[in-house]
Amino acid sequence: MPLITKSLSLMGAALLLSGCASLNSVGPDLPAELRQALQGAGLPESALAVVAVPLQGGEPGRGGLQVQPERLMQPGSIMKLVTSVVALDRLGPNSRGQTELLADTPVRGEVLEGPLYLRGGADDQLDWGALWQMLRQLREQGLREIRGGLVIDRSLFTPGRLDIGVPAFDEAPEFPYNVIPDALYLNGQLLGLRLQSDAQQLQARLSPAWPGMRVDASGMRLADRACQDWASGWLLPAMTWQGGEAVVQLRGSFPRHCTVEPQLNLIERQWIATQALRQIWRELGGSLAGEDREGTTPAGAVRLALHQGRPLAELMYGMNKRSDNPLTRLVYLRLGAAAPGPGEDSRAAAERQIRAWFAEQGIDAQGLVMDNGSGLSRSERISARQMVALLLASQRGRHGPELLVSLPVAGVDGTLSRRLREGPAAGRARLKTGTLRDVTALAGFVPDAAGRTWVVAAMLNDERAGPRGSAVLDGLIDWLARQR
C-alpha cells in the first residue's frame, strides 16, 4: 500500500475508533481526532471549515461542531445544494423545461411559406431521438415543404449564448462536465465519437454522422498503455472548415487495441443543430429551403409540436447524485429566467432569486458569491454556517424530501459509491460531494448512533486538499455517525 494511502487510512481509522469525544461537549475548538487527521494529511487547521448541528432543534450558530463557521470557502460542487434548494422552492418539483416547433405563417396544405422556429426552453431530454419525434409530428400533420428557412430561438436566457467568448475553465473544454448550456440543450451540446484501434491503426468516426462533418485521426499516434487510460494522451482537438465541411482534427496519442465512445463538445452547436434538423427532416420525406439563423420567435407564432423534459425533482438525481455541472447550470439559468428584470442577465437574475430566498429564510447572505450555481467555478464562495442554515431551512420547508432523496448515499451510489463503504455512515448518510483542484467538501445529513440526524457542512481549501482531504472528511462523517 502506498505510504500516503496507508497513512490516510490510519487517520480515518483513528477517527472511526474514537469514542471518547462527545459532540454534545464540542464547542468552537477542533476535536483532537480531527486535528490529528489534518496533521497526518499535512493540511493546516486553517484550511478547514465545519458546522454540524442536530436537524431537530439545531441552529447553525449554536452548539454542535463549529470550526471557522463564518469563513467564506470555495465549495466545489456542494454549491449545487444552493441551486437545488432554491429551485425546488421557486420553480417547484414538477416544473419542466420544454422544446417547441412553431410557425408564424399558416400551413397551407403541405407547405409552410414562412420559417420554422425551433425554440429552446431548457429541455434536458432533447436528444436526437426527441428531435426526430417532434419533426415526425409535423409530417403526420401533413407538412412536407418548408420554404422560409429555419430559426433557432435561444432567447429564454440572456444572453442567448453564454458559451461564446468565455475562457475555458481548464484544459479540457470539450469534455461533458465543461459544457456551458443554453436554452436549446440539444443532446447536452454533445456529439458521439467512436475511437477504435488495433496494433497499427486508429479508426475514428462521429456519431451521429450528420452531413457536412467528419473526423481526421491522422494526427493521432498509437501508444502502449491501458485502454482505461485513453484520455491521458488526449489533446484538445482542432476544428477547421475545409470546403464547407466541418473537420475535427484529433491530436495526441491513443492506446493500441482499444475502443472508446466518449460524448464530446466538438463542433459549433448552432451548425450541428441546423445540420441535424435538416437531415432528419429529409429522412422523413420533407424539404427545407431558405437560410438558417438564430432569432426570436414572434409573439403570435403557433405551436406545431412540443417536447417536455423531466420534472425538476427527477433532474436533481443527476445534479446531486452524479454532480452534473451542465444540468445544474441549466437549472440555475431557469431560475433566473423565471423572474427576469428588463434586459437582465439570467445569471444575475438567478443570484437575485437566491439572495431573496436567503432573506426570506432569515439567513445572512453576506459574503455569498454565486457564479453559475454548479460549483465549477473559482469565484463561488459560501460559509459552512450558511450551507447548514440552507439545509436546515430545506428540511423544514415543503420540499425537503425531494432534496434528501437526490443526495448520494454513503458507500452506495452516485459520487459516494466508492467512499464511506464501511463504518457507521455506510448506507445511512446522505451527502453532496465537492471536489476541485484545491477543494474537498461534503454537506448533507448524517444519522448517529443515538437516532439523531446531524446537518453538516465541511470544506477544505488548500492546494493539497484534493488528493488528501477526502479521507479526513470521510473520517469526520463516520465520527459524527458514531456519536451517542
Coordinates of C-alpha atoms in Angstrom, one line a residue:
M1 CA 0.0 0.0 0.0
P2 CA 1.5 3.5 -0.9
L3 CA 2.7 5.4 2.1
I4 CA 0.2 8.3 1.8
T5 CA -2.7 6.0 1.2
K6 CA -1.7 3.9 4.2
S7 CA -1.3 7.0 6.5
L8 CA -4.7 8.4 5.4
S9 CA -6.3 5.0 6.1
L10 CA -4.8 5.0 9.6
M11 CA -6.1 8.6 10.2
G12 CA -9.6 7.5 9.1
A13 CA -9.4 4.6 11.4
A14 CA -8.4 6.8 14.3
L15 CA -11.4 9.0 13.8
L16 CA -13.7 5.9 13.4
L17 CA -12.5 4.3 16.6
S18 CA -12.5 7.4 18.8
G19 CA -15.5 7.3 21.1
C20 CA -14.1 9.5 23.8
A21 CA -15.1 12.8 22.3
S22 CA -18.8 13.7 22.6
L23 CA -20.2 16.0 20.0
N24 CA -22.5 17.5 22.7
S25 CA -19.5 18.8 24.5
V26 CA -17.7 20.2 21.5
G27 CA -17.6 24.0 21.3
P28 CA -15.6 26.1 18.8
D29 CA -12.5 24.0 19.3
L30 CA -11.4 21.3 16.9
P31 CA -11.8 17.7 18.2
A32 CA -8.5 16.1 18.9
E33 CA -9.1 13.3 16.5
L34 CA -9.8 15.6 13.6
R35 CA -6.8 17.7 14.5
Q36 CA -4.6 14.6 14.3
A37 CA -6.1 13.6 11.0
L38 CA -5.3 17.0 9.5
Q39 CA -1.8 16.9 10.8
G40 CA -1.2 13.5 9.4
A41 CA -2.5 14.6 6.0
G42 CA -0.2 17.6 6.0
L43 CA -3.2 20.0 6.0
P44 CA -3.3 23.1 8.2
E45 CA -6.2 23.5 10.6
S46 CA -6.9 26.9 9.0
A47 CA -7.8 25.1 5.7
L48 CA -11.0 23.6 7.4
A49 CA -14.4 25.0 8.0
V50 CA -17.1 22.8 9.6
V51 CA -20.5 23.2 11.1
A52 CA -22.6 20.2 12.4
V53 CA -25.8 20.7 14.3
P54 CA -28.8 18.5 15.0
L55 CA -31.6 18.5 12.4
Q56 CA -34.2 18.7 15.2
G57 CA -33.9 22.0 17.1
G58 CA -30.4 22.8 15.7
E59 CA -29.2 26.2 14.9
P60 CA -26.1 26.8 12.7
G61 CA -24.7 29.3 15.1
R62 CA -25.1 27.3 18.3
G63 CA -23.7 24.1 19.8
G64 CA -22.6 21.1 17.9
L65 CA -19.4 21.3 16.0
Q66 CA -18.3 24.8 14.9
V67 CA -14.9 25.3 13.2
Q68 CA -14.4 28.6 11.4
P69 CA -18.2 28.6 10.7
E70 CA -18.3 32.0 9.1
R71 CA -15.2 31.8 7.0
L72 CA -16.1 32.1 3.3
M73 CA -14.9 29.0 1.5
Q74 CA -14.7 27.7 -2.1
P75 CA -17.3 24.9 -2.0
G76 CA -16.9 23.0 -5.2
S77 CA -20.0 21.0 -6.1
I78 CA -21.7 21.3 -2.8
M79 CA -22.8 24.7 -4.2
K80 CA -25.3 22.6 -6.2
L81 CA -27.3 22.3 -3.0
V82 CA -28.0 26.1 -3.1
T83 CA -29.3 25.8 -6.7
S84 CA -31.3 22.7 -5.8
V85 CA -33.0 24.1 -2.7
V86 CA -33.9 27.4 -4.1
A87 CA -35.0 26.0 -7.5
L88 CA -37.3 23.5 -5.7
D89 CA -38.9 26.3 -3.8
R90 CA -39.1 28.9 -6.6
L91 CA -39.8 26.6 -9.7
G92 CA -41.5 23.7 -8.0
P93 CA -40.5 20.0 -8.1
N94 CA -42.9 19.3 -11.1
S95 CA -41.6 22.2 -13.3
R96 CA -40.2 21.1 -16.6
G97 CA -38.2 22.5 -19.5
Q98 CA -39.7 22.2 -23.0
T99 CA -38.9 22.5 -26.7
E100 CA -41.3 23.8 -29.3
L101 CA -41.6 23.8 -33.1
L102 CA -43.6 26.9 -34.2
A103 CA -44.7 28.8 -37.3
D104 CA -45.8 32.4 -37.7
T105 CA -47.4 31.8 -41.1
P106 CA -50.2 29.4 -41.8
V107 CA -49.5 25.9 -43.1
R108 CA -51.4 25.6 -46.4
G109 CA -51.7 22.1 -47.4
E110 CA -48.3 20.6 -47.3
V111 CA -46.5 23.9 -47.5
L112 CA -45.2 26.3 -44.8
E113 CA -44.2 29.5 -46.7
G114 CA -42.5 31.1 -43.7
P115 CA -39.7 29.9 -41.4
L116 CA -39.9 27.0 -38.9
Y117 CA -38.9 28.1 -35.4
L118 CA -37.1 25.7 -33.1
R119 CA -37.5 27.3 -29.6
G120 CA -35.4 26.1 -26.7
G121 CA -36.9 26.0 -23.3
A122 CA -34.2 24.4 -21.2
D123 CA -35.4 20.9 -22.1
D124 CA -32.9 18.4 -20.5
Q125 CA -34.3 15.5 -22.6
L126 CA -33.9 17.0 -26.0
D127 CA -31.7 14.3 -27.7
W128 CA -31.6 13.3 -31.3
G129 CA -34.5 10.9 -30.9
A130 CA -36.7 13.6 -29.3
L131 CA -35.9 15.9 -32.2
W132 CA -36.9 13.2 -34.6
Q133 CA -40.2 12.6 -32.8
M134 CA -41.0 16.3 -32.9
L135 CA -40.4 16.5 -36.7
R136 CA -42.3 13.3 -37.1
Q137 CA -45.3 15.1 -35.6
L138 CA -45.1 17.8 -38.3
R139 CA -45.1 15.2 -41.0
E140 CA -48.1 13.4 -39.5
Q141 CA -49.9 16.8 -39.6
G142 CA -49.3 16.8 -43.3
L143 CA -46.5 19.3 -43.5
R144 CA -43.9 18.4 -46.1
E145 CA -42.3 21.6 -47.5
I146 CA -40.8 24.4 -45.5
R147 CA -39.8 27.4 -47.7
G148 CA -38.8 30.1 -45.2
G149 CA -35.7 28.5 -43.6
L150 CA -35.0 27.6 -40.0
V151 CA -34.8 29.9 -37.0
I152 CA -33.1 28.7 -33.8
D153 CA -34.5 30.5 -30.8
R154 CA -32.4 30.5 -27.6
S155 CA -33.8 33.7 -26.2
L156 CA -35.2 32.1 -23.0
F157 CA -31.8 33.1 -21.4
T158 CA -30.0 36.4 -21.6
P159 CA -27.6 36.3 -23.3
G160 CA -28.7 33.5 -25.6
R161 CA -25.2 32.1 -26.0
L162 CA -23.3 32.2 -22.7
D163 CA -20.6 30.0 -24.1
I164 CA -19.3 32.5 -26.7
G165 CA -16.1 34.3 -25.7
V166 CA -15.9 32.7 -22.3
P167 CA -12.4 31.5 -21.3
A168 CA -12.1 27.7 -20.8
F169 CA -12.3 26.6 -17.1
D170 CA -9.5 24.1 -17.6
E171 CA -7.5 22.4 -20.3
A172 CA -10.4 20.1 -21.4
P173 CA -13.3 22.3 -22.6
E174 CA -14.5 19.6 -24.9
F175 CA -15.4 17.1 -22.1
P176 CA -19.1 17.0 -20.8
Y177 CA -18.5 18.5 -17.4
N178 CA -17.3 21.7 -19.0
V179 CA -20.4 22.3 -21.3
I180 CA -21.9 25.8 -20.9
P181 CA -25.6 25.2 -21.7
D182 CA -28.1 27.5 -23.4
A183 CA -31.9 27.2 -23.8
L184 CA -31.6 24.8 -26.7
Y185 CA -29.9 21.9 -24.8
L186 CA -29.8 19.7 -27.8
N187 CA -28.2 16.3 -26.9
G188 CA -26.5 18.1 -24.0
Q189 CA -24.5 20.0 -26.6
L190 CA -22.5 16.8 -27.2
L191 CA -21.6 14.6 -30.2
G192 CA -20.5 11.0 -30.0
L193 CA -17.0 10.0 -31.1
R194 CA -16.1 6.3 -31.7
L195 CA -12.4 5.6 -31.5
Q196 CA -11.2 2.0 -32.2
S197 CA -7.6 0.9 -32.6
D198 CA -5.7 -2.3 -33.3
A199 CA -1.9 -2.7 -33.2
Q200 CA -1.3 -0.5 -36.3
Q201 CA -4.3 1.7 -37.0
L202 CA -6.8 4.1 -35.4
Q203 CA -10.3 4.5 -36.8
A204 CA -12.5 7.4 -35.8
R205 CA -16.0 8.4 -36.7
L206 CA -18.6 10.8 -35.4
S207 CA -22.0 9.6 -34.2
P208 CA -24.5 10.5 -35.4
A209 CA -22.6 11.2 -38.7
W210 CA -24.5 14.3 -39.7
P211 CA -23.8 15.6 -43.2
G212 CA -21.0 18.1 -43.7
M213 CA -18.8 16.9 -40.8
R214 CA -16.0 14.4 -40.4
V215 CA -13.2 13.5 -38.1
D216 CA -9.5 13.3 -39.1
A217 CA -7.4 11.0 -36.9
S218 CA -4.2 11.3 -38.9
G219 CA -2.7 13.5 -36.2
M220 CA -3.1 10.8 -33.5
R221 CA -0.3 8.3 -32.7
L222 CA -0.8 4.9 -31.1
A223 CA 0.8 4.3 -27.7
D224 CA 1.4 1.3 -25.4
R225 CA -0.8 1.9 -22.4
A226 CA -4.0 0.6 -20.8
C227 CA -7.3 1.4 -22.6
Q228 CA -8.8 2.7 -19.4
D229 CA -6.1 5.5 -19.5
W230 CA -7.0 6.5 -23.1
A231 CA -7.6 10.2 -22.1
S232 CA -4.1 10.6 -20.6
G233 CA -2.6 11.2 -24.0
W234 CA -5.6 13.1 -25.4
L235 CA -5.1 16.7 -26.6
L236 CA -7.7 19.3 -27.4
P237 CA -8.9 18.6 -31.0
A238 CA -8.7 21.4 -33.6
M239 CA -11.9 22.3 -35.5
T240 CA -11.4 23.5 -39.1
W241 CA -13.5 24.2 -42.1
Q242 CA -12.5 22.6 -45.4
G243 CA -14.6 23.3 -48.4
G244 CA -17.7 24.0 -46.3
E245 CA -17.2 20.8 -44.3
A246 CA -16.5 20.8 -40.5
V247 CA -13.5 18.7 -39.8
V248 CA -12.5 17.6 -36.3
Q249 CA -8.7 17.0 -36.2
L250 CA -7.7 14.7 -33.4
R251 CA -4.3 15.2 -31.7
G252 CA -2.2 13.4 -29.1
S253 CA -1.9 9.7 -28.6
F254 CA -4.3 6.7 -28.1
P255 CA -3.8 3.2 -26.8
R256 CA -3.4 0.2 -29.1
H257 CA -6.2 -2.4 -29.0
C258 CA -8.7 0.0 -27.5
T259 CA -12.3 1.1 -28.2
V260 CA -14.0 4.0 -26.5
E261 CA -17.1 6.1 -27.3
P262 CA -16.9 9.4 -25.5
Q263 CA -19.5 12.1 -25.8
L264 CA -17.7 15.4 -26.5
N265 CA -18.4 19.1 -27.2
L266 CA -16.5 19.3 -30.5
I267 CA -18.4 21.3 -33.2
E268 CA -20.2 24.7 -33.0
R269 CA -23.6 24.0 -31.6
Q270 CA -25.6 26.2 -34.0
W271 CA -24.2 24.4 -37.0
I272 CA -24.9 21.0 -35.5
A273 CA -28.5 21.9 -34.7
T274 CA -29.3 23.0 -38.2
Q275 CA -27.5 20.1 -39.8
A276 CA -29.3 17.6 -37.6
L277 CA -32.7 19.1 -38.1
R278 CA -32.3 19.3 -41.9
Q279 CA -31.0 15.7 -42.2
I280 CA -33.8 14.3 -40.0
W281 CA -36.4 16.3 -42.0
R282 CA -35.1 14.9 -45.3
E283 CA -35.1 11.4 -44.0
L284 CA -38.8 11.9 -43.0
G285 CA -39.5 12.9 -46.6
G286 CA -39.6 16.6 -46.1
S287 CA -37.8 19.5 -47.8
L288 CA -36.5 22.7 -46.2
A289 CA -35.4 25.7 -48.3
G290 CA -34.1 29.1 -47.1
E291 CA -31.4 30.2 -44.7
D292 CA -30.6 29.1 -41.2
R293 CA -30.3 31.7 -38.5
E294 CA -30.6 32.5 -34.8
G295 CA -33.5 34.7 -33.8
T296 CA -36.6 35.2 -31.6
T297 CA -40.0 33.6 -32.2
P298 CA -42.7 36.2 -32.9
A299 CA -45.3 36.5 -30.2
G300 CA -48.2 35.3 -32.4
A301 CA -46.5 32.1 -33.6
V302 CA -48.5 28.9 -33.4
R303 CA -47.0 25.8 -31.8
L304 CA -46.8 22.8 -34.1
A305 CA -45.0 20.3 -31.8
L306 CA -43.9 20.1 -28.2
H307 CA -41.4 18.1 -26.2
Q308 CA -41.0 18.2 -22.4
G309 CA -38.1 17.4 -20.2
R310 CA -38.2 15.7 -16.8
P311 CA -39.7 17.2 -13.7
L312 CA -37.2 19.1 -11.6
A313 CA -37.3 16.6 -8.8
E314 CA -36.1 13.9 -11.2
L315 CA -33.4 16.3 -12.7
M316 CA -31.9 16.6 -9.2
Y317 CA -30.8 13.0 -9.2
G318 CA -28.4 14.0 -12.0
M319 CA -27.5 17.3 -10.4
N320 CA -26.6 15.8 -7.0
K321 CA -26.0 12.1 -7.2
R322 CA -23.9 12.4 -10.4
S323 CA -22.9 16.0 -9.7
D324 CA -23.8 17.0 -13.3
N325 CA -22.4 20.5 -13.9
P326 CA -24.2 21.4 -17.2
L327 CA -27.6 20.2 -15.8
T328 CA -27.2 22.3 -12.7
R329 CA -26.2 25.3 -14.7
L330 CA -29.3 24.8 -16.9
V331 CA -31.5 24.8 -13.8
Y332 CA -29.7 27.9 -12.4
L333 CA -30.4 29.7 -15.6
R334 CA -34.1 28.6 -15.5
L335 CA -34.2 30.1 -12.0
G336 CA -33.1 33.4 -13.5
A337 CA -35.4 33.1 -16.4
A338 CA -38.4 32.7 -14.1
A339 CA -38.2 36.2 -12.8
P340 CA -36.0 38.4 -15.1
G341 CA -35.7 42.1 -15.0
P342 CA -35.8 44.0 -18.3
G343 CA -32.6 43.0 -20.2
E344 CA -31.2 41.4 -17.1
D345 CA -28.5 38.7 -17.4
S346 CA -30.1 35.4 -16.4
R347 CA -27.2 34.6 -14.1
A348 CA -27.7 37.9 -12.3
A349 CA -31.5 37.2 -12.1
A350 CA -30.7 33.7 -10.6
E351 CA -28.4 35.2 -8.0
R352 CA -31.1 37.8 -7.1
Q353 CA -33.6 35.0 -6.6
I354 CA -31.2 33.1 -4.3
R355 CA -30.5 36.2 -2.2
A356 CA -34.2 36.9 -1.9
W357 CA -34.8 33.3 -0.7
F358 CA -32.0 33.6 1.8
A359 CA -33.6 36.8 3.2
E360 CA -37.0 35.1 3.4
Q361 CA -35.5 32.3 5.5
G362 CA -33.6 34.7 7.8
I363 CA -30.2 33.5 6.5
D364 CA -27.5 36.1 6.4
A365 CA -26.1 36.0 2.8
Q366 CA -23.2 38.4 3.4
G367 CA -20.2 37.2 1.5
L368 CA -22.1 34.7 -0.5
V369 CA -20.7 34.6 -4.1
M370 CA -22.7 32.9 -6.9
D371 CA -21.3 32.4 -10.4
N372 CA -23.1 29.6 -12.3
G373 CA -24.7 27.7 -9.4
S374 CA -22.8 24.4 -10.0
G375 CA -19.6 24.9 -8.1
L376 CA -17.5 24.6 -11.2
S377 CA -16.1 28.0 -10.6
R378 CA -13.0 29.6 -9.0
S379 CA -15.1 32.5 -7.6
E380 CA -18.1 31.0 -5.8
R381 CA -18.0 31.3 -2.0
I382 CA -20.1 30.2 0.9
S383 CA -19.6 29.7 4.6
A384 CA -20.3 26.4 6.4
R385 CA -22.8 28.2 8.6
Q386 CA -24.7 29.5 5.5
M387 CA -24.7 26.0 4.0
V388 CA -26.0 24.4 7.2
A389 CA -28.7 27.1 7.5
L390 CA -29.8 26.4 3.9
L391 CA -30.1 22.6 4.6
L392 CA -32.0 23.2 7.8
A393 CA -34.4 25.5 6.0
S394 CA -34.9 23.0 3.2
Q395 CA -35.9 20.2 5.6
R396 CA -38.3 22.5 7.4
G397 CA -39.8 23.6 4.1
R398 CA -42.2 22.0 1.6
H399 CA -39.7 20.1 -0.5
G400 CA -37.2 18.6 2.0
P401 CA -37.9 15.0 0.9
E402 CA -37.2 15.8 -2.7
L403 CA -33.8 17.2 -1.8
L404 CA -33.0 14.3 0.5
V405 CA -33.6 11.6 -2.0
S406 CA -31.5 13.3 -4.6
L407 CA -28.3 13.1 -2.4
P408 CA -25.7 10.3 -2.8
V409 CA -25.9 7.6 -0.1
A410 CA -22.7 6.9 1.6
G411 CA -21.0 3.8 0.1
V412 CA -24.0 3.1 -2.1
D413 CA -24.5 5.3 -5.1
G414 CA -23.6 8.5 -7.0
T415 CA -20.3 10.2 -6.2
L416 CA -20.2 8.4 -2.8
S417 CA -20.4 4.9 -4.3
R418 CA -16.7 4.3 -3.5
R419 CA -16.4 6.3 -0.4
L420 CA -17.6 5.5 3.2
R421 CA -18.4 1.9 2.2
E422 CA -17.6 0.6 5.6
G423 CA -18.3 2.1 9.0
P424 CA -21.3 3.6 10.7
A425 CA -22.2 6.1 8.0
A426 CA -22.4 3.5 5.2
G427 CA -25.8 3.2 3.7
R428 CA -27.2 5.9 6.0
A429 CA -25.6 9.3 5.5
R430 CA -26.8 11.3 2.5
L431 CA -24.2 13.8 1.4
K432 CA -23.3 16.0 -1.6
T433 CA -19.6 15.9 -2.5
G434 CA -17.5 18.7 -3.8
T435 CA -14.1 18.4 -5.5
L436 CA -11.9 20.9 -7.3
R437 CA -8.2 21.1 -7.7
D438 CA -7.8 22.8 -4.3
V439 CA -11.1 21.9 -2.7
T440 CA -12.7 18.9 -1.0
A441 CA -16.1 19.3 0.6
L442 CA -19.1 17.3 2.0
A443 CA -22.5 18.6 3.0
G444 CA -25.8 16.8 4.0
F445 CA -27.3 14.7 6.6
V446 CA -25.7 12.1 9.0
P447 CA -27.7 9.8 11.3
D448 CA -25.8 9.0 14.5
A449 CA -25.9 6.0 16.9
A450 CA -28.4 7.7 19.2
G451 CA -31.0 8.1 16.4
R452 CA -30.4 11.8 15.8
T453 CA -29.7 13.3 12.4
W454 CA -26.9 15.8 12.1
V455 CA -26.8 18.5 9.4
V456 CA -23.2 19.0 8.4
A457 CA -21.1 21.1 6.0
A458 CA -17.4 20.6 5.8
M459 CA -15.0 22.3 3.4
L460 CA -11.2 22.0 3.0
N461 CA -9.5 24.7 0.9
D462 CA -5.8 24.0 0.3
E463 CA -3.5 23.1 -2.6
R464 CA -3.3 19.6 -1.1
A465 CA -7.0 19.3 -0.3
G466 CA -7.8 17.3 -3.4
P467 CA -5.6 14.2 -3.0
R468 CA -5.6 14.2 0.8
G469 CA -8.8 15.8 2.0
S470 CA -11.3 13.1 1.2
A471 CA -10.0 10.7 3.9
V472 CA -10.1 13.5 6.5
L473 CA -13.7 14.4 5.7
D474 CA -14.8 10.8 5.5
G475 CA -13.4 10.2 8.9
L476 CA -15.3 13.2 10.2
I477 CA -18.5 11.9 8.8
D478 CA -18.0 8.5 10.4
W479 CA -17.1 10.2 13.7
L480 CA -20.4 12.1 13.6
A481 CA -22.2 8.8 12.8
R482 CA -20.7 7.2 16.0
Q483 CA -21.9 9.9 18.4
R484 CA -24.3 8.9 21.2

